[in-house]
Every structure is written in structure tokens, then in C-alpha cells.
Amino acid sequence: MTPDQLDRSARAQLKTLAKENADVVATHLVMAARLINEDPELAHQHATSAARKAGRIAVVRETLAITAYSVGDFALALRELRTYRRISGRDDQLPMMVDSERGLGRPDRALELGRSVPRESLPSDVQVELAIAMSGARLDLGQTEAALLELEIPQLDPNRAFSWSPGLFAAYAAVLEDLGRSKEAEDWYRRADIAAEALHGADPSREEDVIEIYEEEGDGDQQGTRGAGERDGSEQSRSEQSGSEQSGSEQSESEQSGGERDGEH
């Protein structure tokens, strides 16, 4: 690992440090990012080392929070996310803060925190993550109907697939299943699979593109679920240029033959 492998925007935050120190911190951050999925504990050690050398840098505190969350240290994650929020002035990690409150067994405080920021002020992908976290807090309180309502946001569109669509669709399906609405749950799980397949292999750098999902008419039986015009049969996907969903959300493209890609409750 080398310091120049760190994301450019993150590297820019380290300019206030001496070069030698900046290089060491950058290398720790690169390692944390590389190890977060395969070895969370080791990733957390790297993030902790970075924080010891650059505790006033937003990306460093954010990384420490993420690795703490990944190893189940929700108290540390919440503390570091608050610090990150104060330093950066950003609310993009609000969903993780809500989930950390849940991890600490405080769903009521999680809901209060999630409502503390106007939803429309957040990027689309963060809105989705927050909706899923809020839905989880409702489930923690046994409020299953309310959990479903938390997920019924504009992004819950079965005909369009963004990078966050599979996770949102699957979360919605899981709550429907908890409510005993098995047929609807099955339909939404299927949509999650279709979206994941359509998105797999798409170019994430093409943020202006959006996958539109269509289902061809099969046996002629109309489905009685969300998304007018959807029918049983084989699925197709095609890309179209769209500037309507921006706000920092990752939107992906796919060729008409359908690509393949994946997408948490």
C-alpha cells in the first residue's frame, strides 16, 4: 500500500499535516479501506493508528467511526461520528449514527436523531440509508406497520434501479414478510434480485445514468403489486440518461441485455 492510493478528496484533507506524517496516515487509511470487509479488526487497528496521528482530520475520524461500527463498538462509533459531523459540518453519516443508537439498545433515541435533520436536505442515497435505519428502529420497538411506512419513500420505485435500490427493495420485502404479506414480499424480493442483476457490472462513474427496469408480458397474467404495467415473464433492463436523481447518489448504467450487480437492512 502507498499513500497515493488514498482517494484524492481524502488526501486533500491531510495537507495540513507534515508530509511524512500525512503519508503514514494516508497509508493507514488505505489499509483500513482495503481490510474493512475481510478483516474488520485489523482495519480498526489501522484506523486507530491514523487517529492517533491526525485526530483533527474529518476523514480520519470518519474512518475510525466506520471501523468501530464494523466491529460492533457502537459507543465508539457514535462518539466518532459526532466528532466527524462537528468537524466536517456534514450529515452524510446520519444513518450510521441512527444504527449506532440502535446497537446501543436505544431505538427511541435513534428515531429522534433520524428526525433531527430535514430528509430533503440529504442526498438520495443517504435518504435511503436513513429510511432503512429508521425502519429498523421501528422494528426494534415492535412497530411493524410504522417500519413499513418509513420505507415508503420516493426512491421505492420498482421500475428504476440505482445502486441503493436492491437494499431498499429487500428491506421493504422483509417488513412485508413480517406483516404476513407473503405474496407482496416475494414480489419485492424478486425486484431486488432484478435490480441487483441489472446493476452488476455497470459503470459507477456514470452518475447521470439510471437503469430502468421493465418486465415483458409472459402468460398475460397481470401482477397485483406496486408498479403499474409490470407483468410476469422475463426481465429486461435498459439505460437512459437522467439528470433527475442527482444529490450525490451513485447511479449506474447497464446495456439492454442486462448486466449483473449487487446492492442492508
mmCIF file of C-alpha atoms in Angstrom:
data_model
loop_
_atom_site.group_PDB
_atom_site.id
_atom_site.type_symbol
_atom_site.label_atom_id
_atom_site.label_comp_id
_atom_site.label_asym_id
_atom_site.label_seq_id
_atom_site.Cartn_x
_atom_site.Cartn_y
_atom_site.Cartn_z
ATOM 1 C CA MET A 1 0.000 0.000 0.000
ATOM 2 C CA THR A 2 1.196 3.506 -0.823
ATOM 3 C CA PRO A 3 -0.107 6.930 0.283
ATOM 4 C CA ASP A 4 -1.072 7.936 -3.256
ATOM 5 C CA GLN A 5 -3.672 5.154 -3.324
ATOM 6 C CA LEU A 6 -5.837 7.201 -0.974
ATOM 7 C CA ASP A 7 -8.843 8.915 -2.536
ATOM 8 C CA ARG A 8 -7.939 12.398 -3.795
ATOM 9 C CA SER A 9 -10.516 14.233 -1.673
ATOM 10 C CA ALA A 10 -9.379 12.385 1.452
ATOM 11 C CA ARG A 11 -5.741 13.083 0.613
ATOM 12 C CA ALA A 12 -6.546 16.782 0.320
ATOM 13 C CA GLN A 13 -7.684 16.825 3.950
ATOM 14 C CA LEU A 14 -4.234 15.692 5.045
ATOM 15 C CA LYS A 15 -2.455 18.738 3.594
ATOM 16 C CA THR A 16 -2.388 20.419 6.998
ATOM 17 C CA LEU A 17 -0.082 17.641 8.253
ATOM 18 C CA ALA A 18 3.666 17.370 7.774
ATOM 19 C CA LYS A 19 4.352 15.345 4.631
ATOM 20 C CA GLU A 20 5.910 12.385 6.429
ATOM 21 C CA ASN A 21 3.032 12.211 8.888
ATOM 22 C CA ALA A 22 0.484 12.669 6.089
ATOM 23 C CA ASP A 23 1.984 9.728 4.209
ATOM 24 C CA VAL A 24 1.802 7.472 7.269
ATOM 25 C CA VAL A 25 -1.802 8.470 7.965
ATOM 26 C CA ALA A 26 -2.758 8.012 4.324
ATOM 27 C CA THR A 27 -1.280 4.520 4.284
ATOM 28 C CA HIS A 28 -3.254 3.567 7.404
ATOM 29 C CA LEU A 29 -6.449 4.862 5.787
ATOM 30 C CA VAL A 30 -5.784 2.910 2.599
ATOM 31 C CA MET A 31 -5.235 -0.256 4.626
ATOM 32 C CA ALA A 32 -8.404 0.336 6.648
ATOM 33 C CA ALA A 33 -10.422 0.668 3.456
ATOM 34 C CA ARG A 34 -8.879 -2.454 1.928
ATOM 35 C CA LEU A 35 -9.399 -4.597 5.053
ATOM 36 C CA ILE A 36 -12.812 -3.406 6.269
ATOM 37 C CA ASN A 37 -14.703 -6.332 4.718
ATOM 38 C CA GLU A 38 -12.218 -9.182 5.109
ATOM 39 C CA ASP A 39 -10.617 -8.297 8.460
ATOM 40 C CA PRO A 40 -12.592 -5.587 10.326
ATOM 41 C CA GLU A 41 -10.490 -5.896 13.474
ATOM 42 C CA LEU A 42 -7.244 -5.204 11.613
ATOM 43 C CA ALA A 43 -8.908 -2.391 9.684
ATOM 44 C CA HIS A 44 -9.941 -0.880 13.017
ATOM 45 C CA GLN A 45 -6.361 -1.061 14.264
ATOM 46 C CA HIS A 46 -5.168 0.869 11.220
ATOM 47 C CA ALA A 47 -7.906 3.491 11.708
ATOM 48 C CA THR A 48 -6.952 3.822 15.376
ATOM 49 C CA SER A 49 -3.305 4.366 14.432
ATOM 50 C CA ALA A 50 -4.327 7.039 11.926
ATOM 51 C CA ALA A 51 -6.445 8.792 14.561
ATOM 52 C CA ARG A 52 -3.500 8.920 16.972
ATOM 53 C CA LYS A 53 -1.512 10.846 14.365
ATOM 54 C CA ALA A 54 -4.259 13.008 12.869
ATOM 55 C CA GLY A 55 -7.162 13.250 15.297
ATOM 56 C CA ARG A 56 -8.407 16.579 13.972
ATOM 57 C CA ILE A 57 -8.928 15.426 10.378
ATOM 58 C CA ALA A 58 -12.540 14.678 9.436
ATOM 59 C CA VAL A 59 -11.840 11.701 7.164
ATOM 60 C CA VAL A 60 -9.702 10.103 9.873
ATOM 61 C CA ARG A 61 -12.469 10.350 12.486
ATOM 62 C CA GLU A 62 -14.981 9.107 9.934
ATOM 63 C CA THR A 63 -12.810 6.081 9.141
ATOM 64 C CA LEU A 64 -12.369 5.297 12.819
ATOM 65 C CA ALA A 65 -16.144 5.501 13.291
ATOM 66 C CA ILE A 66 -16.824 3.162 10.367
ATOM 67 C CA THR A 67 -14.337 0.555 11.552
ATOM 68 C CA ALA A 68 -15.649 0.793 15.117
ATOM 69 C CA TYR A 69 -19.158 0.199 13.782
ATOM 70 C CA SER A 70 -17.924 -2.785 11.772
ATOM 71 C CA VAL A 71 -16.537 -4.472 14.908
ATOM 72 C CA GLY A 72 -19.654 -3.719 16.950
ATOM 73 C CA ASP A 73 -18.251 -0.934 19.126
ATOM 74 C CA PHE A 74 -21.323 1.256 18.721
ATOM 75 C CA ALA A 75 -20.450 3.633 21.556
ATOM 76 C CA LEU A 76 -17.114 4.499 19.950
ATOM 77 C CA ALA A 77 -18.705 4.683 16.506
ATOM 78 C CA LEU A 78 -21.335 7.144 17.726
ATOM 79 C CA ARG A 79 -18.766 9.285 19.525
ATOM 80 C CA GLU A 80 -16.505 9.423 16.473
ATOM 81 C CA LEU A 81 -19.406 10.124 14.116
ATOM 82 C CA ARG A 82 -20.428 13.086 16.285
ATOM 83 C CA THR A 83 -16.872 14.379 16.103
ATOM 84 C CA TYR A 84 -16.772 13.844 12.338
ATOM 85 C CA ARG A 85 -20.081 15.685 11.980
ATOM 86 C CA ARG A 86 -18.819 18.606 14.057
ATOM 87 C CA ILE A 87 -15.542 18.895 12.129
ATOM 88 C CA SER A 88 -16.984 18.438 8.642
ATOM 89 C CA GLY A 89 -20.416 20.003 9.065
ATOM 90 C CA ARG A 90 -21.859 17.063 7.090
ATOM 91 C CA ASP A 91 -24.849 14.826 7.810
ATOM 92 C CA ASP A 92 -23.949 12.067 5.349
ATOM 93 C CA GLN A 93 -23.238 9.572 8.151
ATOM 94 C CA LEU A 94 -26.548 10.191 9.918
ATOM 95 C CA PRO A 95 -27.862 6.688 9.032
ATOM 96 C CA MET A 96 -24.868 5.074 10.756
ATOM 97 C CA MET A 97 -25.437 7.290 13.788
ATOM 98 C CA VAL A 98 -29.050 6.101 13.921
ATOM 99 C CA ASP A 99 -27.933 2.480 13.619
ATOM 100 C CA SER A 100 -25.338 3.005 16.345
ATOM 101 C CA GLU A 101 -28.069 4.217 18.691
ATOM 102 C CA ARG A 102 -29.971 1.060 17.803
ATOM 103 C CA GLY A 103 -26.872 -1.001 18.530
ATOM 104 C CA LEU A 104 -26.748 0.566 21.974
ATOM 105 C CA GLY A 105 -30.350 -0.532 22.582
ATOM 106 C CA ARG A 106 -31.826 2.962 22.242
ATOM 107 C CA PRO A 107 -34.328 2.848 19.343
ATOM 108 C CA ASP A 108 -36.290 5.828 20.669
ATOM 109 C CA ARG A 109 -33.161 7.980 20.590
ATOM 110 C CA ALA A 110 -32.363 6.562 17.152
ATOM 111 C CA LEU A 111 -35.718 7.789 15.823
ATOM 112 C CA GLU A 112 -35.263 11.182 17.460
ATOM 113 C CA LEU A 113 -31.819 11.536 15.905
ATOM 114 C CA GLY A 114 -33.094 10.490 12.481
ATOM 115 C CA ARG A 115 -35.791 13.167 12.596
ATOM 116 C CA SER A 116 -33.324 15.888 13.618
ATOM 117 C CA VAL A 117 -32.350 16.669 10.008
ATOM 118 C CA PRO A 118 -34.775 17.551 7.184
ATOM 119 C CA ARG A 119 -34.884 14.456 4.973
ATOM 120 C CA GLU A 120 -34.926 16.511 1.767
ATOM 121 C CA SER A 121 -31.603 18.148 2.689
ATOM 122 C CA LEU A 122 -29.802 14.808 2.340
ATOM 123 C CA PRO A 123 -28.521 13.184 -0.874
ATOM 124 C CA SER A 124 -30.812 10.495 -2.278
ATOM 125 C CA ASP A 125 -28.574 7.600 -1.278
ATOM 126 C CA VAL A 126 -28.330 8.909 2.301
ATOM 127 C CA GLN A 127 -32.112 9.314 2.404
ATOM 128 C CA VAL A 128 -32.440 5.644 1.506
ATOM 129 C CA GLU A 129 -29.913 4.509 4.114
ATOM 130 C CA LEU A 130 -31.662 6.643 6.728
ATOM 131 C CA ALA A 131 -35.074 5.205 5.821
ATOM 132 C CA ILE A 132 -33.716 1.673 6.287
ATOM 133 C CA ALA A 133 -32.141 2.578 9.642
ATOM 134 C CA MET A 134 -35.338 4.281 10.835
ATOM 135 C CA SER A 135 -37.368 1.271 9.743
ATOM 136 C CA GLY A 136 -35.060 -0.941 11.784
ATOM 137 C CA ALA A 137 -35.603 1.248 14.851
ATOM 138 C CA ARG A 138 -39.356 0.893 14.403
ATOM 139 C CA LEU A 139 -38.954 -2.876 14.253
ATOM 140 C CA ASP A 140 -36.902 -2.756 17.449
ATOM 141 C CA LEU A 141 -39.934 -1.156 19.102
ATOM 142 C CA GLY A 142 -42.343 -3.683 17.637
ATOM 143 C CA GLN A 143 -43.908 -1.053 15.350
ATOM 144 C CA THR A 144 -44.037 -3.132 12.178
ATOM 145 C CA GLU A 145 -46.629 -1.060 10.293
ATOM 146 C CA ALA A 146 -44.652 2.100 11.056
ATOM 147 C CA ALA A 147 -41.486 0.325 9.892
ATOM 148 C CA LEU A 148 -43.124 -0.245 6.513
ATOM 149 C CA LEU A 149 -44.162 3.408 6.252
ATOM 150 C CA GLU A 150 -40.576 4.526 6.931
ATOM 151 C CA LEU A 151 -39.540 2.711 3.731
ATOM 152 C CA GLU A 152 -42.290 4.109 1.514
ATOM 153 C CA ILE A 153 -40.162 6.935 0.162
ATOM 154 C CA PRO A 154 -39.948 8.295 -3.413
ATOM 155 C CA GLN A 155 -36.885 6.129 -4.086
ATOM 156 C CA LEU A 156 -39.010 2.979 -3.650
ATOM 157 C CA ASP A 157 -39.615 2.815 -7.400
ATOM 158 C CA PRO A 158 -39.748 -0.746 -8.795
ATOM 159 C CA ASN A 159 -39.146 0.471 -12.345
ATOM 160 C CA ARG A 160 -35.808 2.228 -11.789
ATOM 161 C CA ALA A 161 -32.610 0.837 -10.289
ATOM 162 C CA PHE A 162 -29.911 2.823 -8.549
ATOM 163 C CA SER A 163 -27.007 1.448 -6.523
ATOM 164 C CA TRP A 164 -29.125 1.558 -3.369
ATOM 165 C CA SER A 165 -32.278 0.002 -4.894
ATOM 166 C CA PRO A 166 -31.579 -3.700 -4.136
ATOM 167 C CA GLY A 167 -31.074 -2.976 -0.430
ATOM 168 C CA LEU A 168 -34.182 -0.792 -0.211
ATOM 169 C CA PHE A 169 -36.340 -3.308 -2.078
ATOM 170 C CA ALA A 170 -35.094 -6.174 0.114
ATOM 171 C CA ALA A 171 -35.707 -4.186 3.313
ATOM 172 C CA TYR A 172 -39.255 -3.440 2.167
ATOM 173 C CA ALA A 173 -39.793 -7.110 1.343
ATOM 174 C CA ALA A 174 -38.563 -8.193 4.783
ATOM 175 C CA VAL A 175 -41.041 -5.924 6.583
ATOM 176 C CA LEU A 176 -43.876 -7.113 4.333
ATOM 177 C CA GLU A 177 -42.895 -10.643 5.289
ATOM 178 C CA ASP A 178 -43.024 -9.735 8.991
ATOM 179 C CA LEU A 179 -46.551 -8.430 8.397
ATOM 180 C CA GLY A 180 -47.596 -11.722 6.846
ATOM 181 C CA ARG A 181 -47.964 -10.245 3.363
ATOM 182 C CA SER A 182 -46.010 -13.075 1.772
ATOM 183 C CA LYS A 183 -47.035 -12.595 -1.868
ATOM 184 C CA GLU A 184 -46.078 -8.911 -1.858
ATOM 185 C CA ALA A 185 -42.830 -9.756 -0.052
ATOM 186 C CA GLU A 186 -41.990 -12.313 -2.719
ATOM 187 C CA ASP A 187 -42.590 -9.727 -5.455
ATOM 188 C CA TRP A 188 -40.279 -7.198 -3.799
ATOM 189 C CA TYR A 189 -37.553 -9.767 -3.161
ATOM 190 C CA ARG A 190 -37.750 -10.605 -6.870
ATOM 191 C CA ARG A 191 -37.451 -6.927 -7.752
ATOM 192 C CA ALA A 192 -34.394 -6.649 -5.507
ATOM 193 C CA ASP A 193 -32.802 -9.538 -7.426
ATOM 194 C CA ILE A 194 -33.683 -7.986 -10.801
ATOM 195 C CA ALA A 195 -32.206 -4.622 -9.757
ATOM 196 C CA ALA A 196 -29.021 -6.271 -8.460
ATOM 197 C CA GLU A 197 -28.574 -8.206 -11.700
ATOM 198 C CA ALA A 198 -29.222 -5.134 -13.838
ATOM 199 C CA LEU A 199 -26.746 -3.038 -11.870
ATOM 200 C CA HIS A 200 -23.970 -5.611 -11.667
ATOM 201 C CA GLY A 201 -21.063 -4.558 -13.842
ATOM 202 C CA ALA A 202 -22.486 -1.117 -14.620
ATOM 203 C CA ASP A 203 -20.099 1.841 -14.631
ATOM 204 C CA PRO A 204 -20.460 3.692 -11.274
ATOM 205 C CA SER A 205 -18.641 6.739 -12.686
ATOM 206 C CA ARG A 206 -21.583 7.478 -14.976
ATOM 207 C CA GLU A 207 -23.644 9.217 -12.319
ATOM 208 C CA GLU A 208 -26.113 10.642 -14.823
ATOM 209 C CA ASP A 209 -27.294 7.233 -15.922
ATOM 210 C CA VAL A 210 -30.155 5.300 -14.387
ATOM 211 C CA ILE A 211 -31.338 1.763 -15.024
ATOM 212 C CA GLU A 212 -34.985 1.472 -16.000
ATOM 213 C CA ILE A 213 -36.419 -1.979 -15.406
ATOM 214 C CA TYR A 214 -39.181 -3.496 -17.499
ATOM 215 C CA GLU A 215 -40.825 -6.893 -17.340
ATOM 216 C CA GLU A 216 -42.082 -8.403 -20.574
ATOM 217 C CA GLU A 217 -45.593 -9.771 -20.780
ATOM 218 C CA GLY A 218 -45.453 -13.504 -20.250
ATOM 219 C CA ASP A 219 -48.576 -15.584 -19.702
ATOM 220 C CA GLY A 220 -50.768 -12.494 -19.730
ATOM 221 C CA ASP A 221 -51.416 -12.513 -16.003
ATOM 222 C CA GLN A 222 -51.170 -9.030 -14.567
ATOM 223 C CA GLN A 223 -49.428 -8.766 -11.203
ATOM 224 C CA GLY A 224 -51.390 -7.102 -8.423
ATOM 225 C CA THR A 225 -48.443 -5.333 -6.816
ATOM 226 C CA ARG A 226 -46.802 -1.893 -6.868
ATOM 227 C CA GLY A 227 -45.608 -0.599 -10.203
ATOM 228 C CA ALA A 228 -48.396 -0.291 -12.772
ATOM 229 C CA GLY A 229 -47.723 -2.070 -16.025
ATOM 230 C CA GLU A 230 -45.454 -4.779 -14.591
ATOM 231 C CA ARG A 231 -46.266 -8.342 -15.674
ATOM 232 C CA ASP A 232 -44.875 -11.836 -15.227
ATOM 233 C CA GLY A 233 -42.272 -13.030 -17.682
ATOM 234 C CA SER A 234 -38.630 -12.461 -18.475
ATOM 235 C CA GLU A 235 -36.988 -9.278 -17.319
ATOM 236 C CA GLN A 236 -35.152 -6.724 -19.377
ATOM 237 C CA SER A 237 -33.280 -3.572 -18.432
ATOM 238 C CA ARG A 238 -32.101 -0.615 -20.387
ATOM 239 C CA SER A 239 -30.169 2.548 -19.599
ATOM 240 C CA GLU A 240 -31.373 6.059 -20.171
ATOM 241 C CA GLN A 241 -29.797 9.373 -19.495
ATOM 242 C CA SER A 242 -31.388 11.061 -16.480
ATOM 243 C CA GLY A 243 -30.482 14.167 -14.567
ATOM 244 C CA SER A 244 -33.424 13.957 -12.191
ATOM 245 C CA GLU A 245 -31.777 11.982 -9.385
ATOM 246 C CA GLN A 246 -28.531 13.732 -8.512
ATOM 247 C CA SER A 247 -27.621 14.966 -4.971
ATOM 248 C CA GLY A 248 -24.543 12.787 -4.755
ATOM 249 C CA SER A 249 -26.335 9.468 -5.199
ATOM 250 C CA GLU A 250 -24.497 6.808 -7.122
ATOM 251 C CA GLN A 251 -26.483 5.988 -10.223
ATOM 252 C CA SER A 252 -25.419 3.274 -12.634
ATOM 253 C CA GLU A 253 -25.873 2.212 -16.249
ATOM 254 C CA SER A 254 -26.493 -1.112 -17.935
ATOM 255 C CA GLU A 255 -26.775 -2.291 -21.528
ATOM 256 C CA GLN A 256 -30.144 -3.587 -22.745
ATOM 257 C CA SER A 257 -29.034 -7.181 -22.422
ATOM 258 C CA GLY A 258 -28.904 -6.622 -18.665
ATOM 259 C CA GLY A 259 -25.780 -6.536 -16.594
ATOM 260 C CA GLU A 260 -25.220 -8.040 -13.227
ATOM 261 C CA ARG A 261 -24.506 -6.262 -9.968
ATOM 262 C CA ASP A 262 -25.441 -6.361 -6.245
ATOM 263 C CA GLY A 263 -26.684 -3.917 -3.753
ATOM 264 C CA GLU A 264 -28.951 -3.934 4.254
ATOM 265 C CA HIS A 265 -31.405 -3.881 6.327
#
